[in-house]
XYZ file of C-alpha atoms in Angstrom:
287
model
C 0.000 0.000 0.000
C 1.480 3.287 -0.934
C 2.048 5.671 1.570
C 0.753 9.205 1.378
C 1.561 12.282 2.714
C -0.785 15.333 2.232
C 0.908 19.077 1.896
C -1.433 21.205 3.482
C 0.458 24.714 3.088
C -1.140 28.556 4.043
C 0.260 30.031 1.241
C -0.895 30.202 -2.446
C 2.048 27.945 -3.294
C 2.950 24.865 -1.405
C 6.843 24.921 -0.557
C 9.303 23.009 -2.516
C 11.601 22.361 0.021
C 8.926 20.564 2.234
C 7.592 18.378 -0.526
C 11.415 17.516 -1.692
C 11.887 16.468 2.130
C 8.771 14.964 2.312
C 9.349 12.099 -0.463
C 13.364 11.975 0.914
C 11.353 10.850 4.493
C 9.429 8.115 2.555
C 6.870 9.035 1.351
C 5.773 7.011 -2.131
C 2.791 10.279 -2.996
C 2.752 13.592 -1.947
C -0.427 15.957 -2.724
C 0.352 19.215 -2.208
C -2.335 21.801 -1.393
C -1.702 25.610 -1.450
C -4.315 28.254 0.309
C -5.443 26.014 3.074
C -7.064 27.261 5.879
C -9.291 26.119 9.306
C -11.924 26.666 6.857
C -11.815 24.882 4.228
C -9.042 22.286 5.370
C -12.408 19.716 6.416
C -12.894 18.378 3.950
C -9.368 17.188 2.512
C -8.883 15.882 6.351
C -12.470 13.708 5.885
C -11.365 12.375 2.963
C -7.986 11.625 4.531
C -9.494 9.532 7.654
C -12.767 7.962 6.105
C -10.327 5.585 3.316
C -8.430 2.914 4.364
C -9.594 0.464 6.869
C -7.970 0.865 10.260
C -5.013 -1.186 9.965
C -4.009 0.769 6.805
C -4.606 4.470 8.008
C -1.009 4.217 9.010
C -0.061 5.063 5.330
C -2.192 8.101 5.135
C -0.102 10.959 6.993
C -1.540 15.045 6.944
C 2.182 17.684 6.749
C 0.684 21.481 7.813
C 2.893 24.089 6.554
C 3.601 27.748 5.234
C 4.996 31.056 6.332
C 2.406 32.223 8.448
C 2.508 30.319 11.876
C -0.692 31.576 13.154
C -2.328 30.329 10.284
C -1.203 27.325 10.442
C -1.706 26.505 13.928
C -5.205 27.425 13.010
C -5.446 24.582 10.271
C -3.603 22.057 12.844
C -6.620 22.788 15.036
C -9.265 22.314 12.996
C -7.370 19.219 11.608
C -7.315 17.770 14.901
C -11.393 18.901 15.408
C -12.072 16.329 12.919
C -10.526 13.264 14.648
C -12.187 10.750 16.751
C -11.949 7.071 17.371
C -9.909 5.607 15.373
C -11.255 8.168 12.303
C -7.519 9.718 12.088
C -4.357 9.608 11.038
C -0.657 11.638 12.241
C 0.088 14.705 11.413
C 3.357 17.250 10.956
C 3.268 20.670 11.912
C 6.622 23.087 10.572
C 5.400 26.050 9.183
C 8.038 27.828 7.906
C 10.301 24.942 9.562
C 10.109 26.281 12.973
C 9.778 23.235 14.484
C 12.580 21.290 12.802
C 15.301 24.470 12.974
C 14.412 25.441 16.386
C 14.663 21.857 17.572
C 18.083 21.178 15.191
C 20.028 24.509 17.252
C 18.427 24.146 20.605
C 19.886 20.059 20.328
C 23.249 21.642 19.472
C 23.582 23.989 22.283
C 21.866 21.473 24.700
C 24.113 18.638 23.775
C 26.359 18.091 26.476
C 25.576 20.413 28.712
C 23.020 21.779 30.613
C 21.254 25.216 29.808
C 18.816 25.324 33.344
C 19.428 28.197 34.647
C 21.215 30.569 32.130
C 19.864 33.525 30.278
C 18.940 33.047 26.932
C 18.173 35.838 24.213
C 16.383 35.120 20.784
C 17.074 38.139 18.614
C 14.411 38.378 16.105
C 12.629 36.145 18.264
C 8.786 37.299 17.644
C 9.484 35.196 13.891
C 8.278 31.023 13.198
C 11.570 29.980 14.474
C 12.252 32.463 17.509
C 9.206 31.562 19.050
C 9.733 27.810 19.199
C 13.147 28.362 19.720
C 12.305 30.108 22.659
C 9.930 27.300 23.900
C 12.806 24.627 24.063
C 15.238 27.090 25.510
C 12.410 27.302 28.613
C 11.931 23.913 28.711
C 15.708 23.266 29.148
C 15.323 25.368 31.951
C 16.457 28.599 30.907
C 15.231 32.239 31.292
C 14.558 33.337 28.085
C 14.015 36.915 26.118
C 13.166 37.709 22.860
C 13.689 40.723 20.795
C 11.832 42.632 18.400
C 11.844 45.603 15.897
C 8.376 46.649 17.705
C 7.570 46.423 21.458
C 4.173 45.418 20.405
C 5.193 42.726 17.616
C 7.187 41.055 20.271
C 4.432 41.582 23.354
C 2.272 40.054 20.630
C 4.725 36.993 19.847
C 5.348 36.624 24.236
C 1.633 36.397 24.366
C 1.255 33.375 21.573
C 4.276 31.858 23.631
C 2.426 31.977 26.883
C -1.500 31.285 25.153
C -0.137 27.759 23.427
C 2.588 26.626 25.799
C 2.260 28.381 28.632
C 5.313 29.860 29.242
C 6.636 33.035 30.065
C 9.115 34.615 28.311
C 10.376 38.474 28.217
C 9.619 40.824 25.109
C 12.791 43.282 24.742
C 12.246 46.346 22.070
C 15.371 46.156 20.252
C 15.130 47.896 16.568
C 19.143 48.384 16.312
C 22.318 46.661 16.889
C 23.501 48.475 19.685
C 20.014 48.121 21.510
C 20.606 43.990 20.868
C 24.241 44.247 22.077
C 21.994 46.167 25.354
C 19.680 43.344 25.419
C 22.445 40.432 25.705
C 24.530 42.120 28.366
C 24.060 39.648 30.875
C 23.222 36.727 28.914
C 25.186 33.548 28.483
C 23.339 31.859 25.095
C 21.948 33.835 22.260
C 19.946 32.470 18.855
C 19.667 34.439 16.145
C 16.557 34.017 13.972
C 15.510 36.833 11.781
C 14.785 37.430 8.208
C 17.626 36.228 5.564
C 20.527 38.399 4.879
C 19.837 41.114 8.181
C 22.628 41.277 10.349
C 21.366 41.445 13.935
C 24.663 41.482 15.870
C 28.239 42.629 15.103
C 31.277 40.640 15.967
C 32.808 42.997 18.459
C 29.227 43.208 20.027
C 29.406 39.492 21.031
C 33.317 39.006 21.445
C 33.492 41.408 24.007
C 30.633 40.328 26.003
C 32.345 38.081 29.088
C 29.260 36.352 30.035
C 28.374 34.704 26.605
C 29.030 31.119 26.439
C 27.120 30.099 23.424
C 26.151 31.348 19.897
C 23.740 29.826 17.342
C 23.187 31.612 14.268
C 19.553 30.506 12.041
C 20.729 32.849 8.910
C 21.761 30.449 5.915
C 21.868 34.000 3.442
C 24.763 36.331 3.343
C 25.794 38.747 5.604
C 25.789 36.697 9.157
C 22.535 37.275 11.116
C 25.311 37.372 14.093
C 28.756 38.827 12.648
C 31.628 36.219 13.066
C 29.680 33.134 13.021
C 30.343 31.217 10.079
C 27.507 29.195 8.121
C 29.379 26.085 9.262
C 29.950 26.712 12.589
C 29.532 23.470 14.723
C 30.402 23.751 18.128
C 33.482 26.362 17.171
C 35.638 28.294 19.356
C 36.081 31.643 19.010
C 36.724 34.276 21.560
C 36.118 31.979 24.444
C 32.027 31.105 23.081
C 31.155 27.818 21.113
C 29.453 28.989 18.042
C 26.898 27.496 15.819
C 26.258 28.445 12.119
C 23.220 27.421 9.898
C 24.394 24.783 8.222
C 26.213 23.535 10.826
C 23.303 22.664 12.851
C 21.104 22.438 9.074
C 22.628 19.121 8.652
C 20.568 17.967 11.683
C 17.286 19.858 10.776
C 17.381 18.161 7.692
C 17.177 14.398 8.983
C 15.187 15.821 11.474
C 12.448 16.492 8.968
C 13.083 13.479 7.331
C 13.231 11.427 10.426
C 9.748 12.881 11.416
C 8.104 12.385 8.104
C 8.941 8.509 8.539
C 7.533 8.437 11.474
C 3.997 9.732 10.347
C 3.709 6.170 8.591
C 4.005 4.225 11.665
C 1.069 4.686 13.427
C -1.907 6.920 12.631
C -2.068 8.853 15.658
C 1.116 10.598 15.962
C 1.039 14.587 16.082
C 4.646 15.764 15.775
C 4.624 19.690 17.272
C 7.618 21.422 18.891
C 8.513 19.610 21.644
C 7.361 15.942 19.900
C 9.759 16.909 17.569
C 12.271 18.168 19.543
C 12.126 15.414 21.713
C 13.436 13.325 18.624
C 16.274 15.760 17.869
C 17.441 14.978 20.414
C 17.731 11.105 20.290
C 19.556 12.065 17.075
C 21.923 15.364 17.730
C 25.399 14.364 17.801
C 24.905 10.475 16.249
């Protein structure tokens, strides 16, 4: 029996990169579906669950995607609305890969060590990937802050933190480089995640700081989203920190997503979120 994974993305044009990962994970179809949203995602979900008899839901998996988070945690609900019994089958949520970055760096700087107790700032963190980056930094136990352009765009992400996870994090206004370098005086880990390209930090503005420990940079695109950190960064040293570059924890998000998507055809009740997914990172971070 063919296994097949259904693309439900937000925006008018499913992602490439998701569908490419999606058959590299295992799956043998893959129908993608732009513009989905809790409204009119029923019906694809009802035709998902009410095929295949129950043994064979197993090979019928849902992937939610797309840029805008909100949106898609919208569609994951209404997906999940529609279950019951044993009418359902698992389902992936990464829009805009926040799930499977966040989880690949947070692995990386939690790997062999412990972060309880430390300060952690996301810069740029009211974005996909700053917010669930964010939510495994708390979980590991550390005090976390995220930073914004806008006071309110980053009030507004802290409140979606504390509204689907409960968990409290601090919303710091920082629109310039020298009001970032403010915002990670005291900190000892800090994450990068803002648009491609947009340098948040500058090299002197992290080498200098005494208290830093670790760096993790999310920007794949020229310039550095933290200056100094190299794309291929993997637990580097450099001025005393351990640094992490995109692609030196990408290689991780990659199998990551891959690892998750052949997991959907196990059973047909799995829902892989943030910390589901996180939780497999890392069983796999290091190996």
């Amino acid at each position: 029996m063919k296994k097949l994974l259904y693309q439900f993305d937000t925006d008018t044009l499913p992602s490439v990169f998701d569908n490419v990962v999606g058959y590299d994970g295992g799956a043998d179809h893959i129908c993608s579906y732009g513009g989905v949203n809790a409204e009119n995602v029923g019906g694809l979900v009802e035709g998902a669950i009410f095929t295949r008899s129950p043994k064979d839901k197993k090979n019928t998996a849902l992937f939610v995607g797309g840029s805008n988070m909100p949106q898609g945690e919208a569609v994951l609900r209404a997906i999940r609305s529609k279950f019951f019994a044993k009418f359902r089958v698992s389902v992936m949520f990464d829009c805009n890969g926040s799930n499977t970055t966040a989880a690949a760096a947070i692995a990386w700087l939690a790997h062999g060590r412990a972060l309880a107790g430390k300060r952690a700032v996301v810069l740029a963190g009211s974005g996909p990937v700053g917010q669930r980056a964010a939510l495994l930094l708390a979980r590991e136990g550390a005090n976390v802050a995220i930073t914004g352009r806008k006071l309110s765009g980053v009030q507004s992400a802290r409140d979606a933190i504390k509204a689907r996870f409960g968990i409290d994090v601090e919303a710091i206004e920082a629109p310039t480089n020298t009001d970032r370098a403010a915002a990670i005086k005291d900190a000892h880990i800090v994450l990068a995640a803002g648009a491609s390209g947009v340098t948040l930090l500058d090299a002197k503005q992290w080498q200098d700081n005494p208290s830093l420990e670790l760096l993790a940079d999310a920007n794949a695109s020229p310039p550095a989203g933290i200056e100094g950190v190299g794309l291929s960064d993997r637990a580097a040293s450099s001025h005393g920190k351990i640094l992490f570059g995109a692609l030196g924890f990408g290689a991780l998000k990659l199998a990551l997503h891959r690892a998750c998507i052949a997991r959907l055809f196990e059973q047909n009740d799995l829902v892989l979120d943030a910390e589901e997914i996180y939780g497999i990172a890392k069983g796999m971070v290091g190996t």
